[in-house]
Coordinates of C-alpha atoms in Angstrom, one line a residue:
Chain G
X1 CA 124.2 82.9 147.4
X2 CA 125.7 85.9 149.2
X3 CA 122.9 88.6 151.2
X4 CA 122.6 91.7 148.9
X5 CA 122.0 94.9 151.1
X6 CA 118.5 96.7 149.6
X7 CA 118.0 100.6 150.1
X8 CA 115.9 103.7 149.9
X9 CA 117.2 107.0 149.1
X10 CA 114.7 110.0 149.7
X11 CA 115.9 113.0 147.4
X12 CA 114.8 116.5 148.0
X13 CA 115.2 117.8 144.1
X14 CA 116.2 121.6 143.4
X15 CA 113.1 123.2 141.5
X16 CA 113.1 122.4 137.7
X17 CA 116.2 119.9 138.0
X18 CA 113.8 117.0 138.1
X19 CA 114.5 115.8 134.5
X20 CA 118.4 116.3 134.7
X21 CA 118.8 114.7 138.0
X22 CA 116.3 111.8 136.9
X23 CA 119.1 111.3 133.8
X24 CA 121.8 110.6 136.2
X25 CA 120.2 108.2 138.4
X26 CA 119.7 106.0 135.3
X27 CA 123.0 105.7 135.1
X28 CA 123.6 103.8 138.5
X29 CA 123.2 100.3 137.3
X30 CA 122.4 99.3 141.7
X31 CA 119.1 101.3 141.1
X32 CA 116.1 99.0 140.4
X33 CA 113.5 101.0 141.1
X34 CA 113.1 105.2 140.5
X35 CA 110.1 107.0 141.2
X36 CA 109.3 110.6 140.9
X37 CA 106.9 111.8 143.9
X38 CA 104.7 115.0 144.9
X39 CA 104.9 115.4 149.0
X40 CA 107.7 115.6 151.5
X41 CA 110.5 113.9 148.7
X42 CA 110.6 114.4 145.0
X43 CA 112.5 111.1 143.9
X44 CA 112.3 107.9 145.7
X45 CA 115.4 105.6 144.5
X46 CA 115.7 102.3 145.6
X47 CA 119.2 100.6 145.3
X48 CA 120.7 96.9 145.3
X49 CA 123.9 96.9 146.1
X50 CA 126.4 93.6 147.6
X51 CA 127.3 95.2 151.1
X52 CA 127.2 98.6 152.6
X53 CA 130.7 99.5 151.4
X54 CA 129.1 99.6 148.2
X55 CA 125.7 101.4 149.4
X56 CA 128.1 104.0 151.0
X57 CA 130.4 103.9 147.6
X58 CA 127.1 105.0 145.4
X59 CA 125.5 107.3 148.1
X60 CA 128.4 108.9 148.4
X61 CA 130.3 109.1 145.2
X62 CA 127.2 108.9 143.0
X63 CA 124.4 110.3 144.1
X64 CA 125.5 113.2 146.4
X65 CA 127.7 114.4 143.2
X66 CA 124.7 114.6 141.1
X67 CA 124.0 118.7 140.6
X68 CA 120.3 119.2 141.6
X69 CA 119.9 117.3 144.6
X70 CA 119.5 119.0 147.5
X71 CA 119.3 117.0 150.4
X72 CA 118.9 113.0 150.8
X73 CA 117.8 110.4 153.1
X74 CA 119.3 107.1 153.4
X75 CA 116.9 104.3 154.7
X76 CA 118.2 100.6 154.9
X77 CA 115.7 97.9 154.5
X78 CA 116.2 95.4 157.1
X79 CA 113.4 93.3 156.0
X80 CA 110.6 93.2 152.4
X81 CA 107.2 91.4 151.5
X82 CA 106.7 91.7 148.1
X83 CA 103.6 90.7 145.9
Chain K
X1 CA 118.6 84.6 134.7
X2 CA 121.4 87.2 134.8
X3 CA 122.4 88.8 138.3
X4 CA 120.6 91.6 140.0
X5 CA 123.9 93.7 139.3
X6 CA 123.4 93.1 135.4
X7 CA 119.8 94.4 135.1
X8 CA 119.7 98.3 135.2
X9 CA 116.6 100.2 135.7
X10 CA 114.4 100.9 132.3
X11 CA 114.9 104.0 130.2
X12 CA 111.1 104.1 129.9
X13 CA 108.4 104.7 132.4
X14 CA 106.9 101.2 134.3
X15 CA 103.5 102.3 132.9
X16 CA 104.9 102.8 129.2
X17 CA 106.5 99.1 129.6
X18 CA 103.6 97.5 130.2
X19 CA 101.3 99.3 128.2
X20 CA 104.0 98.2 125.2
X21 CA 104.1 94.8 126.4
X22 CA 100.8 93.8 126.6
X23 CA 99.8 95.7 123.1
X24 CA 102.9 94.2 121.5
X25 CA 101.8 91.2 122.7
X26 CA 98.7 91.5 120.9
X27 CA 100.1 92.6 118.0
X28 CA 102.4 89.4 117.7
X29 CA 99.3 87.3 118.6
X30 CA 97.2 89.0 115.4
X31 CA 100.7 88.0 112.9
X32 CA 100.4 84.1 114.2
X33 CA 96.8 83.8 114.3
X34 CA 96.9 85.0 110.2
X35 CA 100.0 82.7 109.3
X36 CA 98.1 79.8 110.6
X37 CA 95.1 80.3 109.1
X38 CA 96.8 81.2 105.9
X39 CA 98.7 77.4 106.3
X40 CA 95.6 75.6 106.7
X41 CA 93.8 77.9 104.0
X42 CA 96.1 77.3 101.2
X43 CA 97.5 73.8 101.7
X44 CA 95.2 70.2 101.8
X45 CA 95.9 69.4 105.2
X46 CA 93.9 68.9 108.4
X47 CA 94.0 71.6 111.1
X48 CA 94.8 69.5 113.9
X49 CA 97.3 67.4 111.3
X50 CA 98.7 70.7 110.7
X51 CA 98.7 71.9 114.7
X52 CA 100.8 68.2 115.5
X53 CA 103.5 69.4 112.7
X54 CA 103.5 73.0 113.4
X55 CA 103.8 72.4 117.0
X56 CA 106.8 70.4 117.1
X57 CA 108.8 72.7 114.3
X58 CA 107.5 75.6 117.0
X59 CA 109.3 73.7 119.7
X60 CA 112.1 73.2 117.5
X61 CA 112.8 76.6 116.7
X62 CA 112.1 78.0 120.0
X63 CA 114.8 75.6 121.6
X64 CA 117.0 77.0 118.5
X65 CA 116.0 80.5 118.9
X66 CA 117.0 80.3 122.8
X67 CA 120.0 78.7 122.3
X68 CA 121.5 82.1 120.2
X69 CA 119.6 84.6 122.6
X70 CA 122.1 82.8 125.1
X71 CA 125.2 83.8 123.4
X72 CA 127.1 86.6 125.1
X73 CA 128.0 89.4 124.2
X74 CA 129.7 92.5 125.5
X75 CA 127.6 95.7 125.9
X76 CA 128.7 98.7 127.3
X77 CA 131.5 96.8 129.6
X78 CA 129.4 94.2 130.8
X79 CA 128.7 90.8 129.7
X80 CA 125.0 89.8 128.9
X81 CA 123.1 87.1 126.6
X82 CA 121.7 88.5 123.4
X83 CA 118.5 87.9 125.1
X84 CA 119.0 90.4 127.8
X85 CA 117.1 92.8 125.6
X86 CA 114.0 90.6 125.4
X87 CA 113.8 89.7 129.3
X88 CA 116.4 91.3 131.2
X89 CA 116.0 88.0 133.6
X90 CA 117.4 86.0 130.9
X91 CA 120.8 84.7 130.7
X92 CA 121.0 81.6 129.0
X93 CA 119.0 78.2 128.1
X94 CA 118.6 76.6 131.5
X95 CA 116.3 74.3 133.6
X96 CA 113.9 76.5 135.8
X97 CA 113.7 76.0 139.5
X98 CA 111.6 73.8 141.0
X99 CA 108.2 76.3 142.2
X100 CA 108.4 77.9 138.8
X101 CA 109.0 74.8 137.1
X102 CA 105.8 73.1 138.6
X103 CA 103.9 75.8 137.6
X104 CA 105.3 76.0 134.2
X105 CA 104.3 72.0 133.7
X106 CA 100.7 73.0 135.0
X107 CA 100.4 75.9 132.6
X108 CA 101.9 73.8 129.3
X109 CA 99.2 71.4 130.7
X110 CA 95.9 73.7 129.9
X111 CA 97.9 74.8 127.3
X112 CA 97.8 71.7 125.9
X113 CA 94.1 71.9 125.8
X114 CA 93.4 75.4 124.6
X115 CA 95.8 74.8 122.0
X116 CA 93.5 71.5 120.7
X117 CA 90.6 73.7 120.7
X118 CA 92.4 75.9 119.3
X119 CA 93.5 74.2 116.1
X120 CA 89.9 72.6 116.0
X121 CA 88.7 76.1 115.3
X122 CA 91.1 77.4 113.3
X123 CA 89.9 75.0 110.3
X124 CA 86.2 76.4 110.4
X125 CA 86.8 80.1 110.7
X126 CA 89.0 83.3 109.4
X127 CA 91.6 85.6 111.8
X128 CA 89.1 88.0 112.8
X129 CA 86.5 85.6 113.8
X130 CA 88.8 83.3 116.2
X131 CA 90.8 86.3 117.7
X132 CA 87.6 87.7 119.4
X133 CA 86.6 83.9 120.5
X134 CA 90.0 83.8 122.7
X135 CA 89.1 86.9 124.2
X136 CA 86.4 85.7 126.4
X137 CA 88.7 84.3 128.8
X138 CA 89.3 88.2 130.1
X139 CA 85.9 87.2 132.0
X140 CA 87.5 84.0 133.3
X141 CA 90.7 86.1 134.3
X142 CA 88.5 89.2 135.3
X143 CA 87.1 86.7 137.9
X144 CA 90.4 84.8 138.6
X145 CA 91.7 88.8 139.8
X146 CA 89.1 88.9 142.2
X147 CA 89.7 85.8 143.7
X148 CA 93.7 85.8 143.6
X149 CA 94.7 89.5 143.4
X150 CA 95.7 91.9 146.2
X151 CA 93.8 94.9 144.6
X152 CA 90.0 94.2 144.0
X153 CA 89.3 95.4 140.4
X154 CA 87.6 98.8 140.6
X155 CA 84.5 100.0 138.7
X156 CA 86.5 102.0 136.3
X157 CA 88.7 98.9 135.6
X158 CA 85.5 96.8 135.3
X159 CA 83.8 99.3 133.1
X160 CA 86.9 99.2 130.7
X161 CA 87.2 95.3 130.8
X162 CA 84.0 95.0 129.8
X163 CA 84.0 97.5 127.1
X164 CA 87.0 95.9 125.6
X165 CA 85.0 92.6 126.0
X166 CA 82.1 94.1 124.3
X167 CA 84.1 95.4 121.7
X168 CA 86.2 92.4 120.8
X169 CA 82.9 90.4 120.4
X170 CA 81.3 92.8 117.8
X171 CA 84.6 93.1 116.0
X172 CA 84.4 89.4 115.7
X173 CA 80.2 89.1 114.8
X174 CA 79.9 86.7 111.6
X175 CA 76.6 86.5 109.4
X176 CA 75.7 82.5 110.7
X177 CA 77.0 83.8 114.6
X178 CA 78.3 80.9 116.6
X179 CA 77.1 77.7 116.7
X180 CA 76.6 75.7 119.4
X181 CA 79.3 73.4 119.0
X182 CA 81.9 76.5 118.4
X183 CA 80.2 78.3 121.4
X184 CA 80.9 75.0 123.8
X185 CA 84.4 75.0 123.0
X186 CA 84.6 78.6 123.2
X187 CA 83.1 79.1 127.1
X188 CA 84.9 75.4 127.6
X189 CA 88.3 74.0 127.3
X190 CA 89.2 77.2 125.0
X191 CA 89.0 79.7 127.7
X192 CA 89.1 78.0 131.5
X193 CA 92.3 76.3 130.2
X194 CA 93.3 79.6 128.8
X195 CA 92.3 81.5 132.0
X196 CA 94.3 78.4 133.9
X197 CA 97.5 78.8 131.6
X198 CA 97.3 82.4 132.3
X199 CA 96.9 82.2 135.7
X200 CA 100.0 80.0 136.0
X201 CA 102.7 81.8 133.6
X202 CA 102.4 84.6 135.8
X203 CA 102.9 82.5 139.0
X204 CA 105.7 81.6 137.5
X205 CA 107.0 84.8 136.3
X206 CA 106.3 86.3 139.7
X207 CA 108.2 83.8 141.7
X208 CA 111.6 85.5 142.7
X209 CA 114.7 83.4 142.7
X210 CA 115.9 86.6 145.3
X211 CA 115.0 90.0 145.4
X212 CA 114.5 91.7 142.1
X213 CA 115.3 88.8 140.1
X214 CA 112.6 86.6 138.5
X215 CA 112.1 83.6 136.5
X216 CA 112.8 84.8 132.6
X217 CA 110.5 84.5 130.3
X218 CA 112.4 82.7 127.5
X219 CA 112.8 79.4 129.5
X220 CA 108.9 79.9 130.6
X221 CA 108.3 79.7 126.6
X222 CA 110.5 76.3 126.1
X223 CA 109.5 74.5 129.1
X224 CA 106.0 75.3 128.9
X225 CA 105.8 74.9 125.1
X226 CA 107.4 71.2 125.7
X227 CA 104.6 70.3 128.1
X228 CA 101.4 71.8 126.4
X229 CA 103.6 69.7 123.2
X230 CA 103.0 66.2 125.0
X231 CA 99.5 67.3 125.5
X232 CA 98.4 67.8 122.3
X233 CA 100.2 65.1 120.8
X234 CA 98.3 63.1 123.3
X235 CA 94.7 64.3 122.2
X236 CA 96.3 64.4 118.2
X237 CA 96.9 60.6 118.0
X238 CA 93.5 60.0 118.5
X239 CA 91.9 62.3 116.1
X240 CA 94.6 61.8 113.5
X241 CA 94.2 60.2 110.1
X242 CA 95.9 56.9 109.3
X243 CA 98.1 58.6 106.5
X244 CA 99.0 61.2 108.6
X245 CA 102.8 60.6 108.0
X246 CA 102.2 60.8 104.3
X247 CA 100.2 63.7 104.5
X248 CA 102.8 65.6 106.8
X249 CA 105.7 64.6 104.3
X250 CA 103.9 65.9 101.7
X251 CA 102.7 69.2 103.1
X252 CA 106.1 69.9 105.6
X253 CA 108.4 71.8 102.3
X254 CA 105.2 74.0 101.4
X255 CA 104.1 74.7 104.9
X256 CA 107.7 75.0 106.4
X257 CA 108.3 79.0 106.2
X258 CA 105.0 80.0 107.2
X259 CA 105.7 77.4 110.3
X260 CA 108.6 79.0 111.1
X261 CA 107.6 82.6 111.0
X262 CA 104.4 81.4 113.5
X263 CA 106.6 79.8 115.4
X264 CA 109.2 83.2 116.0
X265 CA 105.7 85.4 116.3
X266 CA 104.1 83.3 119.1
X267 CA 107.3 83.2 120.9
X268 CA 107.8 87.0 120.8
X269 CA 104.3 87.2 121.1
X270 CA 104.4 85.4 124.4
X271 CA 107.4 86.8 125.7
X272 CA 105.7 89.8 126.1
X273 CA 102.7 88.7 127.3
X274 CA 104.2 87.2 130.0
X275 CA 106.6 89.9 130.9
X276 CA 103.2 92.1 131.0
X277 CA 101.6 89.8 133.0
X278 CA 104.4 90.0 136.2
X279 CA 103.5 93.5 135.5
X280 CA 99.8 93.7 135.5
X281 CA 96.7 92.0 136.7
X282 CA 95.6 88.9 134.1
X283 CA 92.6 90.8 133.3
X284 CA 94.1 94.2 132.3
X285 CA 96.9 92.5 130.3
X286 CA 94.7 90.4 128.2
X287 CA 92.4 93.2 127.6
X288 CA 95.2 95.5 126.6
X289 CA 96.6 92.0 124.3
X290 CA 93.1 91.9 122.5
X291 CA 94.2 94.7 119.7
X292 CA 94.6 92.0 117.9
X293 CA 91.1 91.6 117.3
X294 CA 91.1 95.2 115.8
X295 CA 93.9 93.9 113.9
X296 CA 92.3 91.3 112.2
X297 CA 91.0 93.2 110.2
X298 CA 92.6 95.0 108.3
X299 CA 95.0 92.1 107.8
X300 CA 92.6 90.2 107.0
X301 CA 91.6 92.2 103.8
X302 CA 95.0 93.0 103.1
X303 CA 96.0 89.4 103.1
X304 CA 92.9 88.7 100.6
X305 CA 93.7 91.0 98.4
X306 CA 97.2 89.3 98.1
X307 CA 96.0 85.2 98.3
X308 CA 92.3 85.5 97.5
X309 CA 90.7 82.9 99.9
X310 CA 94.2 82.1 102.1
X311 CA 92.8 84.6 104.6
X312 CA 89.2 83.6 105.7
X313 CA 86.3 84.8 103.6
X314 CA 85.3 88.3 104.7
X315 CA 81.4 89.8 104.4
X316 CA 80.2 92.6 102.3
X317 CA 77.5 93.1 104.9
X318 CA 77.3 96.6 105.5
X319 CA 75.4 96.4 108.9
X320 CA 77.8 93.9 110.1
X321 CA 80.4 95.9 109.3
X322 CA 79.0 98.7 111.3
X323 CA 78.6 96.2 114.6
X324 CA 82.5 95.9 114.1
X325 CA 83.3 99.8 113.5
X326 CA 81.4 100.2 116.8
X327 CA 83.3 97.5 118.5
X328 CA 87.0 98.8 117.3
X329 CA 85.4 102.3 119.0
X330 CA 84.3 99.8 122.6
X331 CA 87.9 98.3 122.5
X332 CA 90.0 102.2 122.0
X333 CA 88.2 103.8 124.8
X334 CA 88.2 100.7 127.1
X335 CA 92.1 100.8 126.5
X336 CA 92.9 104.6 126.7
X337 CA 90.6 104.5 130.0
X338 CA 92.4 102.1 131.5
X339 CA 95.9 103.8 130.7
X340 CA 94.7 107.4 132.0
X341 CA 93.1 105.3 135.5
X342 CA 96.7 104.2 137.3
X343 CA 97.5 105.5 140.5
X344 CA 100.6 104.6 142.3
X345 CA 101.5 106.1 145.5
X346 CA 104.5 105.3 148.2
X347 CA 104.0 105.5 152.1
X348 CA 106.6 106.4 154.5
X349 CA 105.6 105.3 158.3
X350 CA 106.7 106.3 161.5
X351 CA 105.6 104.1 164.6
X352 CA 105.6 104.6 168.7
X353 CA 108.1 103.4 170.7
X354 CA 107.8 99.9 172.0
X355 CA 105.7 98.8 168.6
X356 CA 106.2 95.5 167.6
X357 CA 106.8 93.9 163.8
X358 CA 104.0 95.3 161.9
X359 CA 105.1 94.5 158.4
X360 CA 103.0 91.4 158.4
X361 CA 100.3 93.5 159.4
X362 CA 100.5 96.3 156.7
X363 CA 101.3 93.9 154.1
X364 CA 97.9 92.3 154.6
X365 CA 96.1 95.2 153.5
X366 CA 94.8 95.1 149.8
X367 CA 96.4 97.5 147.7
X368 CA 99.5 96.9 149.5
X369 CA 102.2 95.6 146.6
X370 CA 105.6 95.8 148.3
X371 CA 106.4 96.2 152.7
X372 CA 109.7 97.2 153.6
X373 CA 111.2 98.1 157.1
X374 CA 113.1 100.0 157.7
X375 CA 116.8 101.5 159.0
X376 CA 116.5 105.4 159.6
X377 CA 114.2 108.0 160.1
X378 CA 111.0 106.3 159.0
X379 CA 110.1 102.6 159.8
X380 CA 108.2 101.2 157.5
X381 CA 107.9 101.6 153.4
X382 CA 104.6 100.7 151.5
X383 CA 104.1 101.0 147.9
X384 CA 100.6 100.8 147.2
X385 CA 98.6 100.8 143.9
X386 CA 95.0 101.5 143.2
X387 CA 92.5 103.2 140.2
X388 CA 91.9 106.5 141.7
X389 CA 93.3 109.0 144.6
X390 CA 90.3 108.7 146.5
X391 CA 90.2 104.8 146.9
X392 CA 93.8 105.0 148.4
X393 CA 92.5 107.0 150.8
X394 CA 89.6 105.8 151.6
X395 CA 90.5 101.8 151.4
X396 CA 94.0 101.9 152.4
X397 CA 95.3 104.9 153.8
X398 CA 92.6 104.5 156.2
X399 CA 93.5 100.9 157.5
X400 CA 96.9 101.7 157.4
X401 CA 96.0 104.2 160.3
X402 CA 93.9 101.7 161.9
X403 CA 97.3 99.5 162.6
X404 CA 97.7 99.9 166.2
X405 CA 101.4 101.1 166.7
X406 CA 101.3 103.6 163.6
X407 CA 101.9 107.1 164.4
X408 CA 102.8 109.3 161.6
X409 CA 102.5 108.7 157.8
X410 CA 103.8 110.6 154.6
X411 CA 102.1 109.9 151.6
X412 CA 103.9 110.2 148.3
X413 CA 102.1 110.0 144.9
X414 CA 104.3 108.8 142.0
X415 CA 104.1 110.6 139.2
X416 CA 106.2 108.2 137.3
X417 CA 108.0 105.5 137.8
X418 CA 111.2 103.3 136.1
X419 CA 111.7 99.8 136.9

């Protein structure tokens, strides 16, 4: 079994583009977990993807062409505990 | 199990999937409950007779029901079972790993025994009387959560449990009450092994064969089903009648559809149960499962009025039927509390410089479901969950400043979620 690469991306949303941005990053089938925030970032997405080719591929490509998102933070997780 | 890469996140909220789940679940549970006491209501046969036969045509099916949920099928480009839809683990029939597998055997075990007492009480009493019995376990699980969970329930999720609990019981209050035979086997082997069974489906479920990816809940149902199987047939052959065969050959063409349809329910049934469960704490999804106590009910009359008798008898007793008007009103709040008390939040972390590994550190703290460390501008992750704003503060914001190395933290609170 080949090591997947796991990551966070911390969006900072455009006001009232919460719902239309949320619609697109359903569509990334390397997102397993979306959550919509109050405080410093308004979506937390985090994404499963086979190497970081691929990470930069959907960062890239994928989220950064979504219209709404104003600025995003990319934070590899080198290690998870998990209940 | 299908591959990480095949399971995209929900359409729906996390909250709205396990809320569904675990009513669904309950909802399922009422239709089986009915179709097995409308089997041993309408045909001459034994309950635990009938619990030997119907368990093994459940087994049957469930093996056959499996087996086409593993066919694929193309969808949207990519290839998945026709399963995917009821687990999004599953991929096709297959033999469990080992962990999950040795908790599956221990589960089918105590299921083995709830299902005895089970089908022991089944043959003395209607739906809506032996739903609420299987609902005492939430205090078995209640205290199984405080014992195994991460998150110590809170007063507000006590106060709901036990409303539902209260509820449930008044739902299910018969003129002659329990005996003390019934009451035994209700507190005993009923509920601990049902607590136990619980306890050990969602070990199961929770194990992760890697990151993201857990054990599906369709081969949970046939694995488990084959052991708690052997285990009943083992207590069945001693309680058994000497014609048994005859009485089976007779009785398997009448009893056959309604065997089958029980047999699809409890599977669906518990394939959302369990699903809930890796979702939830025990006690939460089994008090969210026990609508089906409210549900008896009403199909409990409606089935009367179709097959006079085939349902249970049901009281005229107008006082009783207050005590169970009150307890349907225990059970809605207890539930609609519980749904309006969920607070997830997310913590970003920054640390000093020289700080060594502190994920084991911030993963020991209650409340703390998932660690992560980080690459980038913050350096640790937590996603914590808890009943109310002000005991993340106060229980785990709090210790997670008391970590020596931590220097800055961001806390997010998430307003919803998809998984």
């Amino acid at each position: 079994m080949t090591e997947r690469v796991m990551a966070y991306v911390l969006m900072d949303l455009e006001i009232g583009k919460t719902d239309e941005v949320l619609e697109q990053l359903r569509l990334i089938e390397e997102a397993t977990v979306i959550a919509v925030t109050t405080g410093a970032y308004d979506i937390i997405l985090r994404l499963e993807v086979p190497d970081l080719e691929a990470l930069y591929d959907i960062t890239v490509h994928k989220i950064h062409a979504i219209p709404g998102i104003k600025e995003t933070s990319t934070a590899v997780i080198e290690k998870m505990y998990s209940v | 199990m299908s591959s990480r890469s095949q399971r995209p996140v929900s359409r729906h909220s996390s909250s709205s999937i396990f809320y569904t789940l675990a009513i669904g679940a309950g909802v399922l549970r009422t239709a089986s409950v009915t179709l097995d006491v409308a089997a041993v209501n309408t045909v001459t046969i034994g309950p635990v007779t009938f619990g030997f036969m119907s368990q093994w045509v459940s087994f049957i099916v469930t093996v056959a029901v499996v087996a086409i949920l593993s066919i694929p099928v193309r969808r949207n480009g990519k290839k998945r079972s026709l399963g995917f839809s009821l687990d999004p683990d599953f991929a096709r029939l297959s033999v469990l790993p080992r962990k999950p597998m040795v908790y599956v055997v221990l589960s089918g075990l105590f299921a083995g025994i709830s299902t005895a007492s089970y089908y022991i009480l089944i043959g003395s009493s209607d739906a809506s009387s032996v739903l609420p019995f299987g609902q005492l376990v939430i205090i078995y699980l209640l205290i199984g959560d405080l014992f195994s969970e991460k998150d110590t329930p809170t007063m507000v999720e006590l106060q709901c449990v036990i409303s539902i609990l209260f509820g449930v019981l008044l739902v299910g209050v018969t003129p002659g009450g329990f005996d003390i035979g019934t009451l035994l086997l209700v507190l005993g082997p009923l509920n601990v092994s049902s607590a136990l069974f619980t306890y050990y489906q969602r070990q199961a479920k929770r194990y992760e064969i890697r990151p993201g990816l857990r054990v599906d809940t369709l081969n949970m149902r046939v694995w488990s089903l084959l052991f708690l199987n052997i285990v009943f047939s083992l207590y069945a052959v001693t309680v058994l009648p000497v014609d048994v065969w005859e009485i089976m050959a007779a009785t398997f063409e009448p009893l056959f559809w309604l065997m089958v349809a029980s047999s699809v329910t409890t599977f669906l049934s518990l394939i959302l149960y369990v699903r809930a469960l890796a979702r939830g704490s025990m006690a939460i999804v089994n008090s969210l499962s026990s609508i089906s106590v409210v549900l008896g009910i009403p199909v409990t009359l409606i089935g009367n009025m179709f097959i006079p008798g085939a349902f249970g008898a049901v009281t005229g007793d107008v006082f009783l039927w207050t005590l169970r008007v009150f307890g349907v009103i225990l059970v809605m709040i207890g539930v609609v509390a519980l749904e309006a008390s969920d607070v997830r939040s997310i913590v970003l972390i920054k640390v000093c410089p020289l700080t060594g590994d502190l994920l084991p550190d911030l993963f020991a703290i209650k409340g703390v479901e998932t660690a992560a460390a980080l690459a980038g501008e913050y350096d640790y992750l937590l996603t914590i969950k808890s009943r109310s704003l002000g005991k993340t503060r106060k229980l785990i914001l709090r210790k997670v400043q008391q970590v020596t190395g931590v220097k800055d933290i961001e806390t997010l609170v998430v307003l919803r979620d998809y998984r």
